[in-house]
Amino acid sequence: MASNITANPGCRSEDRRASRVVKWVMARNVLGEELEPCSNDPLTGFYRDGCCNTGAEDLGVHVVCARMTEEFLSFSKASGNDLSTPQPELGFPGLVAGNQWCLCESRWKEAYDAGVAPPVVLPATHASVLEWVELDELRRHATT
């Protein structure tokens, strides 16, 4: 399978700990390494930067880089989140099996509990997901 990742300067997050200083830091993945891009075609991520970054405005917590399957797309559609139908007015191309996409942690966990979780790309999955999902659960569904 050809990679859908193109050159990307990296997945960065804002660090606003200092009151007037904003600096960029490399986001971390679930393996404790720098977060890798998930997909640029289709362009994914809450910030549409190709990475599963998150921040305070990302209420859905789009941090799981997953490779779509027909089974998961059907499950998601039946659960009220149709990811397969294009919505051009929103710049959303619709997903097909094989696409990689940053999923909400709650949707991935819901699919996991239902036995239909899509494969996870660990190097491109944001470390913050570990607040809700065990690393072993993610590893059992890891793709290469």
CSV table of N, CA and C in Angstrom, one decimal:
chain,number,residue,atom,x,y,z
A,1,MET,N,0.8,-1.2,0.0
A,1,MET,CA,0.0,0.0,0.0
A,1,MET,C,0.9,1.2,0.0
A,2,ALA,N,0.6,2.1,-0.9
A,2,ALA,CA,1.4,3.4,-1.0
A,2,ALA,C,1.1,4.3,0.2
A,3,SER,N,2.1,5.0,0.7
A,3,SER,CA,1.8,5.9,1.8
A,3,SER,C,1.1,7.1,1.3
A,4,ASN,N,0.2,7.6,2.2
A,4,ASN,CA,-0.5,8.8,1.8
A,4,ASN,C,0.1,10.0,2.6
A,5,ILE,N,1.3,9.8,3.1
A,5,ILE,CA,2.0,10.9,3.8
A,5,ILE,C,3.0,11.6,2.9
A,6,THR,N,3.0,12.9,2.8
A,6,THR,CA,4.0,13.6,2.0
A,6,THR,C,4.8,14.4,3.0
A,7,ALA,N,5.8,15.0,2.5
A,7,ALA,CA,6.7,15.8,3.4
A,7,ALA,C,6.0,16.7,4.3
A,8,ASN,N,6.3,16.7,5.5
A,8,ASN,CA,5.6,17.6,6.5
A,8,ASN,C,6.7,18.1,7.5
A,9,PRO,N,6.7,19.4,7.8
A,9,PRO,CA,7.7,19.9,8.7
A,9,PRO,C,7.6,19.3,10.1
A,10,GLY,N,6.6,18.6,10.4
A,10,GLY,CA,6.5,18.0,11.7
A,10,GLY,C,5.2,18.4,12.4
A,11,CYS,N,4.8,17.7,13.4
A,11,CYS,CA,3.6,18.0,14.1
A,11,CYS,C,3.9,18.8,15.4
A,12,ARG,N,3.5,20.0,15.4
A,12,ARG,CA,3.9,20.9,16.5
A,12,ARG,C,2.7,21.3,17.3
A,13,SER,N,2.9,21.6,18.6
A,13,SER,CA,1.8,22.1,19.5
A,13,SER,C,2.3,23.4,20.1
A,14,GLU,N,1.3,24.3,20.4
A,14,GLU,CA,1.7,25.5,21.1
A,14,GLU,C,1.9,25.2,22.6
A,15,ASP,N,2.8,25.8,23.2
A,15,ASP,CA,3.1,25.7,24.6
A,15,ASP,C,2.9,27.1,25.1
A,16,ARG,N,1.8,27.3,25.9
A,16,ARG,CA,1.5,28.7,26.4
A,16,ARG,C,1.7,28.8,27.9
A,17,ARG,N,2.6,28.0,28.5
A,17,ARG,CA,2.8,28.0,29.9
A,17,ARG,C,3.3,29.4,30.4
A,18,ALA,N,4.1,30.0,29.7
A,18,ALA,CA,4.6,31.4,30.1
A,18,ALA,C,3.5,32.3,29.7
A,19,SER,N,3.2,33.3,30.5
A,19,SER,CA,2.0,34.2,30.3
A,19,SER,C,2.1,35.0,29.0
A,20,ARG,N,3.3,35.4,28.5
A,20,ARG,CA,3.4,36.2,27.3
A,20,ARG,C,4.2,35.5,26.2
A,21,VAL,N,4.7,34.3,26.5
A,21,VAL,CA,5.6,33.7,25.5
A,21,VAL,C,4.8,32.5,24.9
A,22,VAL,N,4.8,32.5,23.6
A,22,VAL,CA,4.2,31.3,22.9
A,22,VAL,C,5.4,30.7,22.2
A,23,LYS,N,5.6,29.4,22.5
A,23,LYS,CA,6.7,28.7,21.7
A,23,LYS,C,6.1,27.4,21.2
A,24,TRP,N,6.7,26.9,20.1
A,24,TRP,CA,6.2,25.7,19.5
A,24,TRP,C,7.1,24.6,20.0
A,25,VAL,N,6.4,23.5,20.4
A,25,VAL,CA,7.1,22.3,20.8
A,25,VAL,C,6.6,21.1,20.0
A,26,MET,N,7.4,20.1,19.8
A,26,MET,CA,7.0,19.0,19.0
A,26,MET,C,6.0,18.2,19.9
A,27,ALA,N,4.9,17.9,19.3
A,27,ALA,CA,3.9,17.0,20.0
A,27,ALA,C,4.4,15.6,20.1
A,28,ARG,N,4.0,14.9,21.1
A,28,ARG,CA,4.5,13.5,21.4
A,28,ARG,C,3.4,12.5,21.0
A,29,ASN,N,3.9,11.3,20.6
A,29,ASN,CA,2.9,10.2,20.3
A,29,ASN,C,2.8,9.3,21.5
A,30,VAL,N,2.1,8.2,21.3
A,30,VAL,CA,1.8,7.3,22.4
A,30,VAL,C,3.1,6.5,22.7
A,31,LEU,N,4.1,6.5,21.9
A,31,LEU,CA,5.3,5.8,22.1
A,31,LEU,C,6.4,6.7,22.8
A,32,GLY,N,6.0,7.9,23.1
A,32,GLY,CA,6.9,8.9,23.7
A,32,GLY,C,7.9,9.6,22.7
A,33,GLU,N,7.6,9.4,21.5
A,33,GLU,CA,8.4,10.0,20.4
A,33,GLU,C,7.7,11.2,19.8
A,34,GLU,N,8.4,11.9,18.9
A,34,GLU,CA,7.7,13.0,18.2
A,34,GLU,C,6.5,12.5,17.4
A,35,LEU,N,5.4,13.2,17.5
A,35,LEU,CA,4.2,12.8,16.7
A,35,LEU,C,4.5,12.9,15.2
A,36,GLU,N,4.2,11.9,14.5
A,36,GLU,CA,4.3,11.8,13.0
A,36,GLU,C,3.0,12.2,12.4
A,37,PRO,N,3.1,12.7,11.1
A,37,PRO,CA,1.9,13.0,10.4
A,37,PRO,C,1.0,11.7,10.2
A,38,CYS,N,-0.3,11.9,10.2
A,38,CYS,CA,-1.3,10.9,10.0
A,38,CYS,C,-1.6,10.8,8.5
A,39,SER,N,-2.1,11.9,7.9
A,39,SER,CA,-2.5,11.8,6.5
A,39,SER,C,-2.6,13.3,5.9
A,40,ASN,N,-2.0,13.4,4.8
A,40,ASN,CA,-2.2,14.7,4.0
A,40,ASN,C,-3.1,14.5,2.8
A,41,ASP,N,-3.5,13.3,2.5
A,41,ASP,CA,-4.4,13.0,1.4
A,41,ASP,C,-5.3,11.8,1.8
A,42,PRO,N,-6.4,12.0,2.4
A,42,PRO,CA,-7.1,13.3,2.7
A,42,PRO,C,-6.4,14.0,3.8
A,43,LEU,N,-6.5,15.3,3.8
A,43,LEU,CA,-5.9,16.1,4.8
A,43,LEU,C,-6.7,16.0,6.1
A,44,THR,N,-6.1,15.5,7.2
A,44,THR,CA,-6.8,15.2,8.4
A,44,THR,C,-6.3,16.1,9.6
A,45,GLY,N,-6.8,15.8,10.7
A,45,GLY,CA,-6.4,16.5,11.9
A,45,GLY,C,-7.4,17.6,12.2
A,46,PHE,N,-7.6,17.9,13.5
A,46,PHE,CA,-8.5,18.9,13.9
A,46,PHE,C,-8.1,20.3,13.3
A,47,TYR,N,-6.8,20.5,13.2
A,47,TYR,CA,-6.3,21.7,12.6
A,47,TYR,C,-6.0,21.6,11.1
A,48,ARG,N,-6.4,20.5,10.5
A,48,ARG,CA,-6.2,20.2,9.1
A,48,ARG,C,-4.7,20.5,8.7
A,49,ASP,N,-3.8,19.9,9.6
A,49,ASP,CA,-2.4,20.0,9.3
A,49,ASP,C,-1.8,18.7,9.0
A,50,GLY,N,-2.6,17.6,8.9
A,50,GLY,CA,-2.1,16.3,8.6
A,50,GLY,C,-1.8,15.5,9.9
A,51,CYS,N,-1.8,16.2,11.0
A,51,CYS,CA,-1.4,15.6,12.3
A,51,CYS,C,-2.6,15.5,13.3
A,52,CYS,N,-2.5,14.5,14.2
A,52,CYS,CA,-3.6,14.3,15.2
A,52,CYS,C,-3.3,15.1,16.4
A,53,ASN,N,-3.0,16.4,16.2
A,53,ASN,CA,-2.8,17.4,17.3
A,53,ASN,C,-4.1,17.7,18.0
A,54,THR,N,-4.0,18.2,19.2
A,54,THR,CA,-5.2,18.6,19.9
A,54,THR,C,-5.0,19.9,20.7
A,55,GLY,N,-6.0,20.5,21.1
A,55,GLY,CA,-5.9,21.7,21.9
A,55,GLY,C,-7.2,22.0,22.6
A,56,ALA,N,-7.3,23.0,23.4
A,56,ALA,CA,-8.5,23.4,24.1
A,56,ALA,C,-9.7,23.5,23.3
A,57,GLU,N,-9.6,23.9,22.0
A,57,GLU,CA,-10.8,24.1,21.2
A,57,GLU,C,-11.2,22.8,20.5
A,58,ASP,N,-10.4,21.7,20.6
A,58,ASP,CA,-10.7,20.4,20.0
A,58,ASP,C,-11.6,19.6,21.0
A,59,LEU,N,-12.9,19.9,21.1
A,59,LEU,CA,-13.8,19.3,22.1
A,59,LEU,C,-13.9,17.8,21.8
A,60,GLY,N,-13.7,17.4,20.6
A,60,GLY,CA,-13.9,16.0,20.2
A,60,GLY,C,-12.6,15.1,20.5
A,61,VAL,N,-11.5,15.8,20.8
A,61,VAL,CA,-10.2,15.2,21.0
A,61,VAL,C,-9.8,14.2,19.9
A,62,HIS,N,-9.5,14.8,18.7
A,62,HIS,CA,-9.2,14.1,17.5
A,62,HIS,C,-7.7,13.6,17.5
A,63,VAL,N,-7.4,12.6,18.3
A,63,VAL,CA,-6.0,12.2,18.5
A,63,VAL,C,-5.6,10.8,18.1
A,64,VAL,N,-6.5,10.0,17.6
A,64,VAL,CA,-6.2,8.6,17.2
A,64,VAL,C,-6.1,8.6,15.7
A,65,CYS,N,-4.9,8.3,15.2
A,65,CYS,CA,-4.6,8.1,13.8
A,65,CYS,C,-5.0,6.7,13.5
A,66,ALA,N,-6.1,6.5,12.7
A,66,ALA,CA,-6.6,5.2,12.4
A,66,ALA,C,-6.7,5.0,10.9
A,67,ARG,N,-6.5,3.7,10.5
A,67,ARG,CA,-6.7,3.4,9.1
A,67,ARG,C,-8.1,2.8,8.9
A,68,MET,N,-8.9,3.5,8.1
A,68,MET,CA,-10.3,3.2,8.0
A,68,MET,C,-10.5,1.8,7.4
A,69,THR,N,-11.5,1.1,7.9
A,69,THR,CA,-12.0,-0.2,7.3
A,69,THR,C,-13.5,0.0,7.0
A,70,GLU,N,-14.0,-0.8,6.1
A,70,GLU,CA,-15.4,-0.8,5.7
A,70,GLU,C,-16.2,-1.1,7.0
A,71,GLU,N,-15.8,-2.0,7.8
A,71,GLU,CA,-16.5,-2.3,9.0
A,71,GLU,C,-16.7,-1.1,10.0
A,72,PHE,N,-15.5,-0.4,10.2
A,72,PHE,CA,-15.6,0.8,11.0
A,72,PHE,C,-16.4,1.9,10.4
A,73,LEU,N,-16.3,2.1,9.1
A,73,LEU,CA,-17.0,3.2,8.5
A,73,LEU,C,-18.5,2.9,8.6
A,74,SER,N,-18.9,1.7,8.4
A,74,SER,CA,-20.4,1.3,8.6
A,74,SER,C,-20.8,1.5,10.0
A,75,PHE,N,-20.0,1.1,11.0
A,75,PHE,CA,-20.3,1.3,12.4
A,75,PHE,C,-20.5,2.8,12.7
A,76,SER,N,-19.5,3.6,12.3
A,76,SER,CA,-19.6,5.0,12.6
A,76,SER,C,-20.8,5.6,12.0
A,77,LYS,N,-21.1,5.3,10.7
A,77,LYS,CA,-22.3,5.8,10.1
A,77,LYS,C,-23.6,5.4,10.9
A,78,ALA,N,-23.7,4.2,11.3
A,78,ALA,CA,-24.8,3.7,12.0
A,78,ALA,C,-24.9,4.3,13.4
A,79,SER,N,-23.8,4.8,13.9
A,79,SER,CA,-23.7,5.5,15.2
A,79,SER,C,-23.9,7.0,15.1
A,80,GLY,N,-24.2,7.5,13.9
A,80,GLY,CA,-24.5,8.9,13.7
A,80,GLY,C,-23.4,9.8,13.3
A,81,ASN,N,-22.2,9.2,12.9
A,81,ASN,CA,-21.1,10.0,12.4
A,81,ASN,C,-20.7,9.4,11.0
A,82,ASP,N,-21.3,9.9,10.0
A,82,ASP,CA,-21.1,9.4,8.6
A,82,ASP,C,-19.8,10.0,8.1
A,83,LEU,N,-18.7,9.2,8.1
A,83,LEU,CA,-17.4,9.6,7.6
A,83,LEU,C,-17.2,9.3,6.1
A,84,SER,N,-18.1,8.5,5.5
A,84,SER,CA,-17.9,8.0,4.1
A,84,SER,C,-18.6,8.9,3.1
A,85,THR,N,-19.5,9.7,3.5
A,85,THR,CA,-20.2,10.6,2.5
A,85,THR,C,-19.5,11.9,2.4
A,86,PRO,N,-19.1,12.3,1.1
A,86,PRO,CA,-18.4,13.6,0.9
A,86,PRO,C,-19.3,14.7,1.3
A,87,GLN,N,-18.7,15.8,1.9
A,87,GLN,CA,-19.4,17.0,2.2
A,87,GLN,C,-18.6,18.2,1.7
A,88,PRO,N,-18.6,18.4,0.4
A,88,PRO,CA,-17.8,19.4,-0.3
A,88,PRO,C,-17.9,20.8,0.4
A,89,GLU,N,-19.1,21.1,0.8
A,89,GLU,CA,-19.3,22.5,1.4
A,89,GLU,C,-18.5,22.6,2.7
A,90,LEU,N,-18.1,21.5,3.3
A,90,LEU,CA,-17.2,21.6,4.5
A,90,LEU,C,-15.8,21.2,4.2
A,91,GLY,N,-15.5,21.0,2.9
A,91,GLY,CA,-14.2,20.6,2.5
A,91,GLY,C,-13.8,19.2,2.9
A,92,PHE,N,-14.9,18.3,3.1
A,92,PHE,CA,-14.7,17.0,3.5
A,92,PHE,C,-14.9,16.0,2.4
A,93,PRO,N,-13.9,15.3,2.0
A,93,PRO,CA,-14.0,14.4,0.8
A,93,PRO,C,-14.7,13.1,1.0
A,94,GLY,N,-15.0,12.7,2.2
A,94,GLY,CA,-15.5,11.4,2.5
A,94,GLY,C,-14.4,10.4,2.5
A,95,LEU,N,-14.5,9.4,3.4
A,95,LEU,CA,-13.4,8.5,3.6
A,95,LEU,C,-13.8,7.1,3.0
A,96,VAL,N,-12.7,6.4,2.6
A,96,VAL,CA,-12.9,5.0,2.1
A,96,VAL,C,-11.9,4.2,2.9
A,97,ALA,N,-12.2,2.9,2.8
A,97,ALA,CA,-11.3,1.9,3.5
A,97,ALA,C,-9.8,2.2,3.0
A,98,GLY,N,-8.9,2.2,3.9
A,98,GLY,CA,-7.5,2.4,3.6
A,98,GLY,C,-7.1,3.8,3.9
A,99,ASN,N,-8.0,4.8,3.9
A,99,ASN,CA,-7.6,6.2,4.3
A,99,ASN,C,-7.2,6.2,5.7
A,100,GLN,N,-6.3,7.1,6.1
A,100,GLN,CA,-6.0,7.3,7.5
A,100,GLN,C,-6.6,8.6,7.9
A,101,TRP,N,-7.1,8.7,9.1
A,101,TRP,CA,-7.9,9.8,9.6
A,101,TRP,C,-7.7,9.9,11.1
A,102,CYS,N,-7.7,11.2,11.6
A,102,CYS,CA,-7.6,11.4,13.1
A,102,CYS,C,-9.0,11.3,13.7
A,103,LEU,N,-9.2,10.2,14.4
A,103,LEU,CA,-10.5,10.0,15.0
A,103,LEU,C,-10.6,10.6,16.4
A,104,CYS,N,-11.8,10.9,16.9
A,104,CYS,CA,-12.1,11.3,18.2
A,104,CYS,C,-11.7,10.1,19.1
A,105,GLU,N,-11.1,10.3,20.2
A,105,GLU,CA,-10.8,9.2,21.1
A,105,GLU,C,-12.0,8.5,21.6
A,106,SER,N,-13.1,9.2,21.8
A,106,SER,CA,-14.3,8.5,22.3
A,106,SER,C,-14.9,7.6,21.2
A,107,ARG,N,-14.8,8.0,19.9
A,107,ARG,CA,-15.4,7.1,18.8
A,107,ARG,C,-14.5,5.9,18.7
A,108,TRP,N,-13.2,6.0,18.8
A,108,TRP,CA,-12.3,4.9,18.6
A,108,TRP,C,-12.6,3.9,19.8
A,109,LYS,N,-12.7,4.4,21.0
A,109,LYS,CA,-13.0,3.6,22.2
A,109,LYS,C,-14.4,2.9,22.1
A,110,GLU,N,-15.3,3.6,21.6
A,110,GLU,CA,-16.7,3.0,21.3
A,110,GLU,C,-16.6,1.9,20.3
A,111,ALA,N,-15.8,2.1,19.3
A,111,ALA,CA,-15.7,1.0,18.3
A,111,ALA,C,-14.9,-0.1,18.9
A,112,TYR,N,-13.9,0.2,19.7
A,112,TYR,CA,-13.1,-0.9,20.4
A,112,TYR,C,-14.0,-1.7,21.2
A,113,ASP,N,-14.8,-1.1,22.0
A,113,ASP,CA,-15.8,-1.8,22.9
A,113,ASP,C,-16.8,-2.7,22.1
A,114,ALA,N,-17.1,-2.2,20.9
A,114,ALA,CA,-18.0,-3.0,20.0
A,114,ALA,C,-17.3,-4.0,19.2
A,115,GLY,N,-16.0,-4.1,19.3
A,115,GLY,CA,-15.3,-5.1,18.5
A,115,GLY,C,-15.0,-4.7,17.0
A,116,VAL,N,-15.1,-3.4,16.7
A,116,VAL,CA,-14.9,-3.0,15.3
A,116,VAL,C,-13.9,-1.8,15.2
A,117,ALA,N,-13.0,-1.7,16.2
A,117,ALA,CA,-12.0,-0.6,16.1
A,117,ALA,C,-11.1,-0.8,14.9
A,118,PRO,N,-10.9,0.4,14.2
A,118,PRO,CA,-10.0,0.3,13.1
A,118,PRO,C,-8.5,0.3,13.6
A,119,PRO,N,-7.6,-0.2,12.7
A,119,PRO,CA,-6.2,-0.3,13.1
A,119,PRO,C,-5.7,1.1,13.4
A,120,VAL,N,-4.7,1.2,14.3
A,120,VAL,CA,-4.2,2.4,14.8
A,120,VAL,C,-2.7,2.6,14.3
A,121,VAL,N,-2.4,3.8,13.9
A,121,VAL,CA,-1.0,4.1,13.5
A,121,VAL,C,-0.3,4.8,14.7
A,122,LEU,N,0.4,4.0,15.5
A,122,LEU,CA,0.9,4.4,16.8
A,122,LEU,C,1.8,5.7,16.7
A,123,PRO,N,2.8,5.7,15.7
A,123,PRO,CA,3.6,6.9,15.7
A,123,PRO,C,2.9,8.2,15.4
A,124,ALA,N,1.7,8.1,14.8
A,124,ALA,CA,0.9,9.3,14.5
A,124,ALA,C,-0.3,9.5,15.4
A,125,THR,N,-0.4,8.7,16.5
A,125,THR,CA,-1.4,8.9,17.5
A,125,THR,C,-0.9,9.7,18.7
A,126,HIS,N,-1.6,10.8,19.0
A,126,HIS,CA,-1.2,11.7,20.0
A,126,HIS,C,-1.2,11.1,21.4
A,127,ALA,N,-0.2,11.4,22.2
A,127,ALA,CA,-0.1,10.8,23.6
A,127,ALA,C,-1.2,11.1,24.5
A,128,SER,N,-2.0,12.2,24.2
A,128,SER,CA,-3.1,12.5,25.1
A,128,SER,C,-4.2,11.4,25.2
A,129,VAL,N,-4.2,10.6,24.2
A,129,VAL,CA,-5.3,9.5,24.2
A,129,VAL,C,-5.1,8.6,25.3
A,130,LEU,N,-3.9,8.5,25.9
A,130,LEU,CA,-3.6,7.6,27.0
A,130,LEU,C,-4.4,8.0,28.3
A,131,GLU,N,-5.0,9.2,28.3
A,131,GLU,CA,-5.9,9.5,29.4
A,131,GLU,C,-7.1,8.7,29.4
A,132,TRP,N,-7.5,8.1,28.2
A,132,TRP,CA,-8.8,7.4,28.1
A,132,TRP,C,-8.6,6.0,27.7
A,133,VAL,N,-7.5,5.7,27.0
A,133,VAL,CA,-7.3,4.3,26.4
A,133,VAL,C,-5.9,3.8,26.9
A,134,GLU,N,-5.9,2.5,27.2
A,134,GLU,CA,-4.6,1.9,27.6
A,134,GLU,C,-3.8,1.7,26.4
A,135,LEU,N,-2.5,1.8,26.5
A,135,LEU,CA,-1.5,1.6,25.4
A,135,LEU,C,-1.6,0.2,24.9
A,136,ASP,N,-1.8,-0.8,25.8
A,136,ASP,CA,-2.0,-2.2,25.3
A,136,ASP,C,-3.2,-2.3,24.4
A,137,GLU,N,-4.3,-1.6,24.6
A,137,GLU,CA,-5.4,-1.7,23.7
A,137,GLU,C,-5.0,-1.1,22.4
A,138,LEU,N,-4.3,0.0,22.4
A,138,LEU,CA,-3.9,0.5,21.1
A,138,LEU,C,-2.9,-0.4,20.4
A,139,ARG,N,-2.0,-1.0,21.1
A,139,ARG,CA,-1.0,-1.9,20.5
A,139,ARG,C,-1.6,-3.1,19.9
A,140,ARG,N,-2.7,-3.6,20.5
A,140,ARG,CA,-3.4,-4.8,20.0
A,140,ARG,C,-4.1,-4.5,18.6
A,141,HIS,N,-4.3,-3.2,18.3
A,141,HIS,CA,-4.9,-2.8,17.1
A,141,HIS,C,-3.9,-2.0,16.2
A,142,ALA,N,-2.6,-2.1,16.5
A,142,ALA,CA,-1.6,-1.3,15.7
A,142,ALA,C,-1.5,-1.9,14.3
A,143,THR,N,-1.2,-1.0,13.4
A,143,THR,CA,-0.9,-1.3,12.0
A,143,THR,C,0.5,-0.9,11.8
A,144,THR,N,1.1,-1.5,10.8
A,144,THR,CA,2.5,-1.2,10.4
A,144,THR,C,2.5,-0.3,9.2
